[in-house]
mmCIF file of C-alpha atoms in Angstrom:
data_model
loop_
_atom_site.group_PDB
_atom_site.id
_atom_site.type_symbol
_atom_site.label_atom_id
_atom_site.label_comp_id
_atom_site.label_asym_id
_atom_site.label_seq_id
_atom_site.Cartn_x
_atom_site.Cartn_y
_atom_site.Cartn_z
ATOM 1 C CA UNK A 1 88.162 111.842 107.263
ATOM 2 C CA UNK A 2 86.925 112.367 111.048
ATOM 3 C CA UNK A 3 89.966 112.637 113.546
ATOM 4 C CA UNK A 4 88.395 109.190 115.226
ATOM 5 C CA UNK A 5 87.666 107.362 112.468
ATOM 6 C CA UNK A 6 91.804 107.780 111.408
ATOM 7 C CA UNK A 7 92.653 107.090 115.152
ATOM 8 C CA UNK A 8 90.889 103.506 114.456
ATOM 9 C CA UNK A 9 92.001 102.990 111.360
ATOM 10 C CA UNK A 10 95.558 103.563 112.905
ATOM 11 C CA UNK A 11 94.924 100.705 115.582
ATOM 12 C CA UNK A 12 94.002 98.514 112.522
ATOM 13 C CA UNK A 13 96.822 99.797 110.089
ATOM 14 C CA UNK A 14 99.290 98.763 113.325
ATOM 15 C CA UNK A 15 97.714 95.685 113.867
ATOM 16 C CA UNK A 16 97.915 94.457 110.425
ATOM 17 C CA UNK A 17 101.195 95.491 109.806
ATOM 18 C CA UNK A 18 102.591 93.667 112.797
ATOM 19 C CA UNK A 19 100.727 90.935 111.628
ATOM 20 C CA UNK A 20 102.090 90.985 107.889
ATOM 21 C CA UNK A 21 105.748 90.937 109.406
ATOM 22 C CA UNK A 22 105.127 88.016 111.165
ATOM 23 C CA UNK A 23 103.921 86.154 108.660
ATOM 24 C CA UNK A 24 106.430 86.575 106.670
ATOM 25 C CA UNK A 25 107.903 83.245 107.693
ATOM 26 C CA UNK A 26 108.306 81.599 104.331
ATOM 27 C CA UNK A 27 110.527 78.577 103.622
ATOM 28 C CA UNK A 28 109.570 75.113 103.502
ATOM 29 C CA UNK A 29 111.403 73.201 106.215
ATOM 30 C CA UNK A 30 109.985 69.943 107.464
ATOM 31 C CA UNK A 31 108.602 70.714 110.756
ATOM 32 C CA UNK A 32 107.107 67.459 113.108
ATOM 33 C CA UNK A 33 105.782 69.181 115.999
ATOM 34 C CA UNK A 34 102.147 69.371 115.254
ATOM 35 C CA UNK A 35 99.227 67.366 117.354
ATOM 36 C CA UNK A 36 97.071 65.571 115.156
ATOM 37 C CA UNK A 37 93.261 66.629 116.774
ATOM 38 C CA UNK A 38 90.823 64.201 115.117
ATOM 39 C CA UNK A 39 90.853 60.697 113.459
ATOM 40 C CA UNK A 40 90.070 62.081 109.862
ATOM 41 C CA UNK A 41 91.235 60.425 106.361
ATOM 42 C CA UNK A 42 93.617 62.830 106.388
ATOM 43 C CA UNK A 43 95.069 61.654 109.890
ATOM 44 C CA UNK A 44 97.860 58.406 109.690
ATOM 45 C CA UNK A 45 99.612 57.342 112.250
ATOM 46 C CA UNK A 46 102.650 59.115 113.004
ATOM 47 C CA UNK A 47 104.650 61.006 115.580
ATOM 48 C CA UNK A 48 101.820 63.844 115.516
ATOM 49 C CA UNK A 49 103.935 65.558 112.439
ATOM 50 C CA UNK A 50 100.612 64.680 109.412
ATOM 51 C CA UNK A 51 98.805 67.949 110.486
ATOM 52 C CA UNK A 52 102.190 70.018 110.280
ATOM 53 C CA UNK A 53 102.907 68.635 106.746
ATOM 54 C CA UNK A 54 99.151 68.491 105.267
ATOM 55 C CA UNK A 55 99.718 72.361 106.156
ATOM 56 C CA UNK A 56 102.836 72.653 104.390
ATOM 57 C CA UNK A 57 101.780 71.156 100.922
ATOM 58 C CA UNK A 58 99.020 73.417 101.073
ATOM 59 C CA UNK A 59 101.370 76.317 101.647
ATOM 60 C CA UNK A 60 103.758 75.255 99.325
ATOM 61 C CA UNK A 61 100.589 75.302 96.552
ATOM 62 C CA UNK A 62 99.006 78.236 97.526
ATOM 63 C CA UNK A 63 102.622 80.021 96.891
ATOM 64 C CA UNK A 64 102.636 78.122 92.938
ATOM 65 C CA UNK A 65 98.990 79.882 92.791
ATOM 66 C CA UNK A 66 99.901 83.423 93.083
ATOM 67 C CA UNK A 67 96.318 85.206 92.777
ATOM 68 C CA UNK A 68 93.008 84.690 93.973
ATOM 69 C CA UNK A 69 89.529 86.337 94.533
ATOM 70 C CA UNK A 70 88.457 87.317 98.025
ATOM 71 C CA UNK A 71 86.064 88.034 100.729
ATOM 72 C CA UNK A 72 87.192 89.225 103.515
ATOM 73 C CA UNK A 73 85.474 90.740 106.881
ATOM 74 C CA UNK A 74 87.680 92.511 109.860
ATOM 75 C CA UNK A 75 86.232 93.124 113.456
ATOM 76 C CA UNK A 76 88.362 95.276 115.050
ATOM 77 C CA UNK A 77 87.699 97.412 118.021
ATOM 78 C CA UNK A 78 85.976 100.774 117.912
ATOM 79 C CA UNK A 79 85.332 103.815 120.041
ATOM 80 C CA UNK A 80 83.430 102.395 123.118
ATOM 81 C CA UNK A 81 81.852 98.952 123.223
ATOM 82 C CA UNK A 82 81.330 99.146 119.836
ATOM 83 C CA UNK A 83 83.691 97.263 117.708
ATOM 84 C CA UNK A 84 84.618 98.102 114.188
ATOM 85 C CA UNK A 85 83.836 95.594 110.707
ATOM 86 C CA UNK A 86 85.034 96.072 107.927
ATOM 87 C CA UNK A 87 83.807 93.577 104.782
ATOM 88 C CA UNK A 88 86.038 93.917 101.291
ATOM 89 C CA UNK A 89 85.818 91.995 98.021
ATOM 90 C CA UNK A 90 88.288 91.811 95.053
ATOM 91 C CA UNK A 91 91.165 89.924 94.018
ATOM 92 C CA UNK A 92 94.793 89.820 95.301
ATOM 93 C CA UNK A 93 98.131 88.524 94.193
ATOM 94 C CA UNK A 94 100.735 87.201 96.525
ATOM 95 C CA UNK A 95 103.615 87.240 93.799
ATOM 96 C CA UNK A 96 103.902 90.444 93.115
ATOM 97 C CA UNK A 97 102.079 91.842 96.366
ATOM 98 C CA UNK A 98 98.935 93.815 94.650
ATOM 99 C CA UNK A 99 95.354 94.009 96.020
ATOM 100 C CA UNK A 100 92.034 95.746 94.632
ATOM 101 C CA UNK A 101 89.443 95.360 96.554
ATOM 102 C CA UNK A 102 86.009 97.348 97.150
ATOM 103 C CA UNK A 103 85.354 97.895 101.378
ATOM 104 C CA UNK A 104 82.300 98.121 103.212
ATOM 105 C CA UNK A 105 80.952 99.033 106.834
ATOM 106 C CA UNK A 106 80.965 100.555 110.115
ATOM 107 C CA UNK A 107 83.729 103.260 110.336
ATOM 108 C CA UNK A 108 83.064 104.402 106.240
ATOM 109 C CA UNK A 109 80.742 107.367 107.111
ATOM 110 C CA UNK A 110 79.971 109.616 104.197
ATOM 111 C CA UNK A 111 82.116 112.615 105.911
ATOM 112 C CA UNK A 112 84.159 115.273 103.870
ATOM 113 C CA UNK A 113 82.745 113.505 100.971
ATOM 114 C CA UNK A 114 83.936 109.759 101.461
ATOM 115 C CA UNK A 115 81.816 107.360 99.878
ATOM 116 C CA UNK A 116 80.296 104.775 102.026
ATOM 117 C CA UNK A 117 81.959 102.080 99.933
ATOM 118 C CA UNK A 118 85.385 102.719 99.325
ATOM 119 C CA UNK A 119 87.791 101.559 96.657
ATOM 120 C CA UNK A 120 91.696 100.701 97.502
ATOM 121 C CA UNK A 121 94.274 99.735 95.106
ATOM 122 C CA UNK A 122 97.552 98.131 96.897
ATOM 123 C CA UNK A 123 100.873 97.702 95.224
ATOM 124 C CA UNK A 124 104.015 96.628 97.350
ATOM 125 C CA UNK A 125 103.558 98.918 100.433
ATOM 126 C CA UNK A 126 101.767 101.287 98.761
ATOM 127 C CA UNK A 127 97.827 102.213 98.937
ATOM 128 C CA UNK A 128 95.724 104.278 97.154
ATOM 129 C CA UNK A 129 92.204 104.792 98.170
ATOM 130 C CA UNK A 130 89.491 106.672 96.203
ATOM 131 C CA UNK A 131 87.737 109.249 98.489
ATOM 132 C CA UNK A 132 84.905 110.213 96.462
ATOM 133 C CA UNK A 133 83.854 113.658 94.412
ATOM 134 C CA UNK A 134 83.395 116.215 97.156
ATOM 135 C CA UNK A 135 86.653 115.217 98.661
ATOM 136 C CA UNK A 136 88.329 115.297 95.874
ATOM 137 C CA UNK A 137 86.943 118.984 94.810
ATOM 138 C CA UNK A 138 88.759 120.585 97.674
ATOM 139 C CA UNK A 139 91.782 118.730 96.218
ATOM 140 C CA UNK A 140 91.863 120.357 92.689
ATOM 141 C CA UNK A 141 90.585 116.648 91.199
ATOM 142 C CA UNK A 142 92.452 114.417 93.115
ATOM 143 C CA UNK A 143 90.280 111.630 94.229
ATOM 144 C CA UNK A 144 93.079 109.144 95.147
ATOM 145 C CA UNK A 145 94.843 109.432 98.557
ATOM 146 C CA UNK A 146 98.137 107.507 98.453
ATOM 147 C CA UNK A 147 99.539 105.786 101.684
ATOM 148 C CA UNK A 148 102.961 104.287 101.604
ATOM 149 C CA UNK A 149 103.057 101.949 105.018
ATOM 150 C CA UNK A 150 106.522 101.933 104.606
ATOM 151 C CA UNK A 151 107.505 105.693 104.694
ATOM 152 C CA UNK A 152 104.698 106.268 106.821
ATOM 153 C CA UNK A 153 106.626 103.818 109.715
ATOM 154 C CA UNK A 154 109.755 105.365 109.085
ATOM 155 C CA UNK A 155 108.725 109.063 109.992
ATOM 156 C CA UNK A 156 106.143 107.738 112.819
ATOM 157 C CA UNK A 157 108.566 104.948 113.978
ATOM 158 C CA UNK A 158 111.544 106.570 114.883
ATOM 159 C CA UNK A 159 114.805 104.787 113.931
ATOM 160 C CA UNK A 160 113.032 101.243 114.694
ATOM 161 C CA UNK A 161 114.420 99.058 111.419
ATOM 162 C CA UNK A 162 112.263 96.361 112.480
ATOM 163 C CA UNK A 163 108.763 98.134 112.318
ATOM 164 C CA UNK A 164 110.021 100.070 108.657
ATOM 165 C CA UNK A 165 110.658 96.458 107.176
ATOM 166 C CA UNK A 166 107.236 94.863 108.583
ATOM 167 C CA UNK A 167 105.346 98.074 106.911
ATOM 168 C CA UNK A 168 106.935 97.636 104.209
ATOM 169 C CA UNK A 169 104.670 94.363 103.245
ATOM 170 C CA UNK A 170 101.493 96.833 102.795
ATOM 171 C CA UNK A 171 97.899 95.647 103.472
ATOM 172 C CA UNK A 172 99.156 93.125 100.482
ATOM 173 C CA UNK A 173 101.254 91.165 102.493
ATOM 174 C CA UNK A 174 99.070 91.102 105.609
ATOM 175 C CA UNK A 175 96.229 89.165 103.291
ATOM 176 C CA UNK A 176 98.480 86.825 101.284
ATOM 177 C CA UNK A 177 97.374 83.474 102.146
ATOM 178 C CA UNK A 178 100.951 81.824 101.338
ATOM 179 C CA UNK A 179 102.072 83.863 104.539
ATOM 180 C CA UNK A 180 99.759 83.274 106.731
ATOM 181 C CA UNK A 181 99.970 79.416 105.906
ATOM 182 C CA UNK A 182 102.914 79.957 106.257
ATOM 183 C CA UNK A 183 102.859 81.410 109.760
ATOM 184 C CA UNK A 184 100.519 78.492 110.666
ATOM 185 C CA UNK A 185 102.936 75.844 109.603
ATOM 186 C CA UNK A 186 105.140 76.921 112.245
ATOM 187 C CA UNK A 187 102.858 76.760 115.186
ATOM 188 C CA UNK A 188 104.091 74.121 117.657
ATOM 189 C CA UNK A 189 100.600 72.788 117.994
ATOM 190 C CA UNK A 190 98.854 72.570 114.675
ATOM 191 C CA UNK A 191 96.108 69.819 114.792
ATOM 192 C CA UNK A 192 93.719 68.763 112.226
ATOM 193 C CA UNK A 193 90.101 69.415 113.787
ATOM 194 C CA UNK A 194 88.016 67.659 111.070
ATOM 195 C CA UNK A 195 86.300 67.810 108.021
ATOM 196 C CA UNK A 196 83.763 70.655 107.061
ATOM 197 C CA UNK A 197 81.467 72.471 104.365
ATOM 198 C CA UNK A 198 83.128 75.622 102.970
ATOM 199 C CA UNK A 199 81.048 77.176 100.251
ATOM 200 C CA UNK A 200 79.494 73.743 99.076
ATOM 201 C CA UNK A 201 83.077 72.629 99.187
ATOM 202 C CA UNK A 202 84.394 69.656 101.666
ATOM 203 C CA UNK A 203 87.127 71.173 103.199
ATOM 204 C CA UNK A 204 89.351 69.945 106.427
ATOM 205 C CA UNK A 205 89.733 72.148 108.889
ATOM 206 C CA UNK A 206 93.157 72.592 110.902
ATOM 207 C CA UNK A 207 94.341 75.346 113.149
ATOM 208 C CA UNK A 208 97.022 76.127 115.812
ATOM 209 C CA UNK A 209 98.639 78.910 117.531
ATOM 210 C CA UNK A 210 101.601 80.661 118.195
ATOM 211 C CA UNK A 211 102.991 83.022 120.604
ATOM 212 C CA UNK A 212 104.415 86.584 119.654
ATOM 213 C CA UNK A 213 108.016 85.124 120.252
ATOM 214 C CA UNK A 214 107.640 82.385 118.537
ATOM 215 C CA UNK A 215 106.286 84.329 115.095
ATOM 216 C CA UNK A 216 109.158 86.827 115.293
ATOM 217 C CA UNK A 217 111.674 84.064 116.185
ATOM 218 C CA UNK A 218 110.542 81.794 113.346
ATOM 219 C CA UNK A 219 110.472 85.307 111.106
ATOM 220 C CA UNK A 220 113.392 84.667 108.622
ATOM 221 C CA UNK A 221 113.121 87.790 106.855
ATOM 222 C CA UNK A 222 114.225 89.627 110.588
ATOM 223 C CA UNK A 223 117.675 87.437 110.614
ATOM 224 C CA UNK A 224 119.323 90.556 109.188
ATOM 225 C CA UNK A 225 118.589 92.848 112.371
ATOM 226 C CA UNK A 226 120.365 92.571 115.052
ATOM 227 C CA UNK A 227 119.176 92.309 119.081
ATOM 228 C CA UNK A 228 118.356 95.713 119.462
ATOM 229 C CA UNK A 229 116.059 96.130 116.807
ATOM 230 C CA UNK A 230 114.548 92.718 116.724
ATOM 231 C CA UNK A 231 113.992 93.570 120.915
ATOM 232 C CA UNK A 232 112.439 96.540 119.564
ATOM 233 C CA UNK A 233 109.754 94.585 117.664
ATOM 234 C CA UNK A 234 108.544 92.259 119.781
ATOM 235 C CA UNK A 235 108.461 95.325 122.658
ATOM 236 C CA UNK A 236 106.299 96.851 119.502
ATOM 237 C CA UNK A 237 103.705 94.006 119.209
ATOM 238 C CA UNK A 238 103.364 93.526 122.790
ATOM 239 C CA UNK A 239 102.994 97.051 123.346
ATOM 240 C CA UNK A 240 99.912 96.732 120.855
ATOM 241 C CA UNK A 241 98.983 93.813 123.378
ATOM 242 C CA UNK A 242 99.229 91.249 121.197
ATOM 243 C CA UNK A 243 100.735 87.964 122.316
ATOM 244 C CA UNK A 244 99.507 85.447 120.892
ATOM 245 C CA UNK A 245 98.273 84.355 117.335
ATOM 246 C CA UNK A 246 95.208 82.301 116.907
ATOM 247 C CA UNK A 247 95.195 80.669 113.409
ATOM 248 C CA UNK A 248 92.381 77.912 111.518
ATOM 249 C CA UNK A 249 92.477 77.362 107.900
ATOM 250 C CA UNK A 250 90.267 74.898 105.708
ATOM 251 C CA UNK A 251 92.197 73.273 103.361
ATOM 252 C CA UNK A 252 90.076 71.909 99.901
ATOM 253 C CA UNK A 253 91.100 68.453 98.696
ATOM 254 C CA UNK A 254 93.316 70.638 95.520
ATOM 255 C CA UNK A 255 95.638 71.607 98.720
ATOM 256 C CA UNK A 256 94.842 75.078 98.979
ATOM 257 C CA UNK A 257 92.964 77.432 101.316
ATOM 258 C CA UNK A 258 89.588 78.263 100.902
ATOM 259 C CA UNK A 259 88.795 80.087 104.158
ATOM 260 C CA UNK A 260 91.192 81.523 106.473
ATOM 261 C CA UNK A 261 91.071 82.729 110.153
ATOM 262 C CA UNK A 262 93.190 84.769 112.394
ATOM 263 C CA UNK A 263 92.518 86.111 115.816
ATOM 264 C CA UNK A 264 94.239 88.218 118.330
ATOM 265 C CA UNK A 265 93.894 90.476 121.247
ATOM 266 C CA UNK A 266 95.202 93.523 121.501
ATOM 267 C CA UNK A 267 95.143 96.438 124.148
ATOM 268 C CA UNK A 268 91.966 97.698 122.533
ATOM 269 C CA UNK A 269 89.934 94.531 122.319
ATOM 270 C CA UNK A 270 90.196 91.634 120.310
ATOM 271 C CA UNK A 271 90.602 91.691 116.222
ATOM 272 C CA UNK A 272 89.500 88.932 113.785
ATOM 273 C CA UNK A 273 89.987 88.551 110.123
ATOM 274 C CA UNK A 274 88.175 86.032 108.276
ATOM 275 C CA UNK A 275 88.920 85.359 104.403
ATOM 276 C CA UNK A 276 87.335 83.484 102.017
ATOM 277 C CA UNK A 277 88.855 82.453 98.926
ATOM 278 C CA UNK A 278 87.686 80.961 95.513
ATOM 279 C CA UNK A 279 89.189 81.145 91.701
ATOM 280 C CA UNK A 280 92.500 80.506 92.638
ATOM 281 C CA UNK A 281 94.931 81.487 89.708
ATOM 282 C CA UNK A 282 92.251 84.704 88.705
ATOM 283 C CA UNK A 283 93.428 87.740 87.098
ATOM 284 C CA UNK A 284 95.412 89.867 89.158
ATOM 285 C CA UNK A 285 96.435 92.995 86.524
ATOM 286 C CA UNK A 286 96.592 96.214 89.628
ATOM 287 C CA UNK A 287 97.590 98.992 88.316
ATOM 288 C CA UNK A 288 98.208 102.122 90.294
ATOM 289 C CA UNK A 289 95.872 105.504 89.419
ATOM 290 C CA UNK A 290 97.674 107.892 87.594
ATOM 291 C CA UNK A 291 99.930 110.306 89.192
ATOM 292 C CA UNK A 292 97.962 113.322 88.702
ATOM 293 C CA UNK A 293 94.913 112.255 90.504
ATOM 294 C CA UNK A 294 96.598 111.212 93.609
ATOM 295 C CA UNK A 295 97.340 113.462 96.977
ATOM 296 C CA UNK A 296 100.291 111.846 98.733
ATOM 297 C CA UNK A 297 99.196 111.487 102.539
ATOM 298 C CA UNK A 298 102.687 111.836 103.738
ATOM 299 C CA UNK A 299 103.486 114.791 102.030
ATOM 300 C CA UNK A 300 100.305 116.586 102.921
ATOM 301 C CA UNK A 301 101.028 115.511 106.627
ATOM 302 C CA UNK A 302 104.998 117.243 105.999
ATOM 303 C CA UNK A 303 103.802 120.750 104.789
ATOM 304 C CA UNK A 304 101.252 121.138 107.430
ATOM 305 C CA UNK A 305 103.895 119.997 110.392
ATOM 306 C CA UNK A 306 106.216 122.881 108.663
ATOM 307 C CA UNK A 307 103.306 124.899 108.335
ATOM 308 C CA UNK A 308 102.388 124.502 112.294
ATOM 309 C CA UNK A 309 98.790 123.274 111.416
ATOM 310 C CA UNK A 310 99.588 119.548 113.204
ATOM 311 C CA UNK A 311 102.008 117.505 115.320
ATOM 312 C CA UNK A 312 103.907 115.441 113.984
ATOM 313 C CA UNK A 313 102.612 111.963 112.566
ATOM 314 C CA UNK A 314 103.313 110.153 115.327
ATOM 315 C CA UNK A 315 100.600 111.382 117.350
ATOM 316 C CA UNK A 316 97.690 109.880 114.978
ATOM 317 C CA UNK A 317 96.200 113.155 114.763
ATOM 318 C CA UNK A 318 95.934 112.832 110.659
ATOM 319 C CA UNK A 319 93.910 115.240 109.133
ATOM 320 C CA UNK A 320 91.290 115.665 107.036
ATOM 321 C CA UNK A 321 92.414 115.232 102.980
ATOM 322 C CA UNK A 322 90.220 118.522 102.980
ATOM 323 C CA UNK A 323 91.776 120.358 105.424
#
């Protein structure tokens, strides 16, 4: 894969990551601070706390669901003024974390024998992504480059604890619907907006924000760390530019999410993902290819640091899988 094409793919791989830790929120404590934004049938009239709970049920369905199918497009920046999107279909479950999905666009150039369209199987924190015939050749078969998030954070990420757990979600965790209701249920100023058509389907739309303090502060699953590392995240996602969350979801009248939105800015431009959901309850039987087709990226990356070929990970100079 081209040297730039990884070095945007990083930005992304960062970006989601962050975002999978902070949506991570879970629970399901009553929370009244939401606005209400519109006088719908959903709207009664109460101390502004309808939108916050309307949010929760559907969170606390779309977690009973565990699967769905998806669409899902990501704009994310790119070299120059040109920004990087990304569209990917499949199906996903939130409980386990799997994902197999089929990914389109911009930044999938048919170099060193990539396909156009590429193929990635997620389990846990762990990715495996087809990179076509000619690739694989040069790799004695193997046609399946394996990315654990996890491991990858750890030898990249120095001793940060913080960054290793919020990698260790995957790409899995950064789509999972119950999370990022989740993380939207804790915004401080959810507010029903109305009611709209989603896919033929009458849907009512809410969103809120929240700021990067407030999404690692409302993070549960970071209680264990203490000051130092937890300091270490938020210096992390700020570094990456990113302060502040910008969150809509439409909400079908069964209580769960059929389209989901979430913006932010980071020091490279501004990155939206939009998902669409539908057949809620689908399928979701991911298994991972088998071990004798895959090239593990991290151990590639190892031998040729030993070897002198590269620097270390942490630069983002990854190489090609034929090299």
């Amino acid at each position: 894969m081209h040297e730039s094409t990884w070095k945007r793919l990083g930005l992304s791989v960062t970006a989601v990551a962050l975002l999978a830790g902070v949506t991570a929120c879970g629970g399901d404590k009553k929370d009244d601070r939401g606005a209400s934004g519109a006088s719908t049938k959903a709207e009664k009239p109460t101390a502004g706390g309808v939108a916050t709970e309307a949010v929760n049920a559907a969170f606390k369905k779309t977690q009973s669901v565990k699967s769905a199918k998806f669409k899902m497009t990501m704009k994310m920046p790119g070299l120059g003024d040109q920004p990087l999107t990304l569209e990917s279909s499949g199906v996903m479950g939130w409980d386990p974390s799997v994902v197999d999905q089929r990914t389109t666009g911009a930044g999938l150039p048919a170099k060193d024998g990539a396909p156009a369209e590429a193929r990635s199987i997620t389990i846990g924190s762990v990715t495996y992504t087809d990179v076509g015939p000619e690739a694989a050749a040069k790799n004695d078969g193997k046609r399946w480059l394996k990315i654990d998030v996890a491991e990858l954070a750890k030898e990249s990420g120095g001793d940060s604890k913080a960054l290793q757990q919020l990698m260790g979600g995957g790409q899995g965790q950064s789509q999972d619907p119950a999370k990022q209701m989740a993380l939207l249920k804790e915004s401080p100023n959810v507010k029903l907006v109305g009611e709209e058509t989603v896919g033929g389907t009458q849907a009512r739309h809410y969103k809120g924000t929240l700021t990067a303090d407030e999404a690692v502060k409302s993070n549960k699953s970071l209680e264990g760390l203490d000051e130092k590392d937890r300091q270490q995240l938020l210096d992390s996602i700020k570094q990456a530019g990113i302060t502040q969350y910008d969150m809509d979801v439409w909400v079908n009248s069964d209580d769960l999410p059929v389209k989901l939105v979430m913006k932010m800015d980071t020091a490279k431009g501004r990155m939206e993902i939009t998902q669409n959901l539908s057949d809620f309850g689908a399928k979701a039987d991911v298994q991972a290819p088998p071990a004798e087709q895959t090239v593990d990226l991290l151990e590639k990356l190892k031998k040729m640091k030993e070897s002198g070929d590269i620097p270390s990970p942490s630069t983002g100079d990854t190489p090609s899988l034929s090299s």
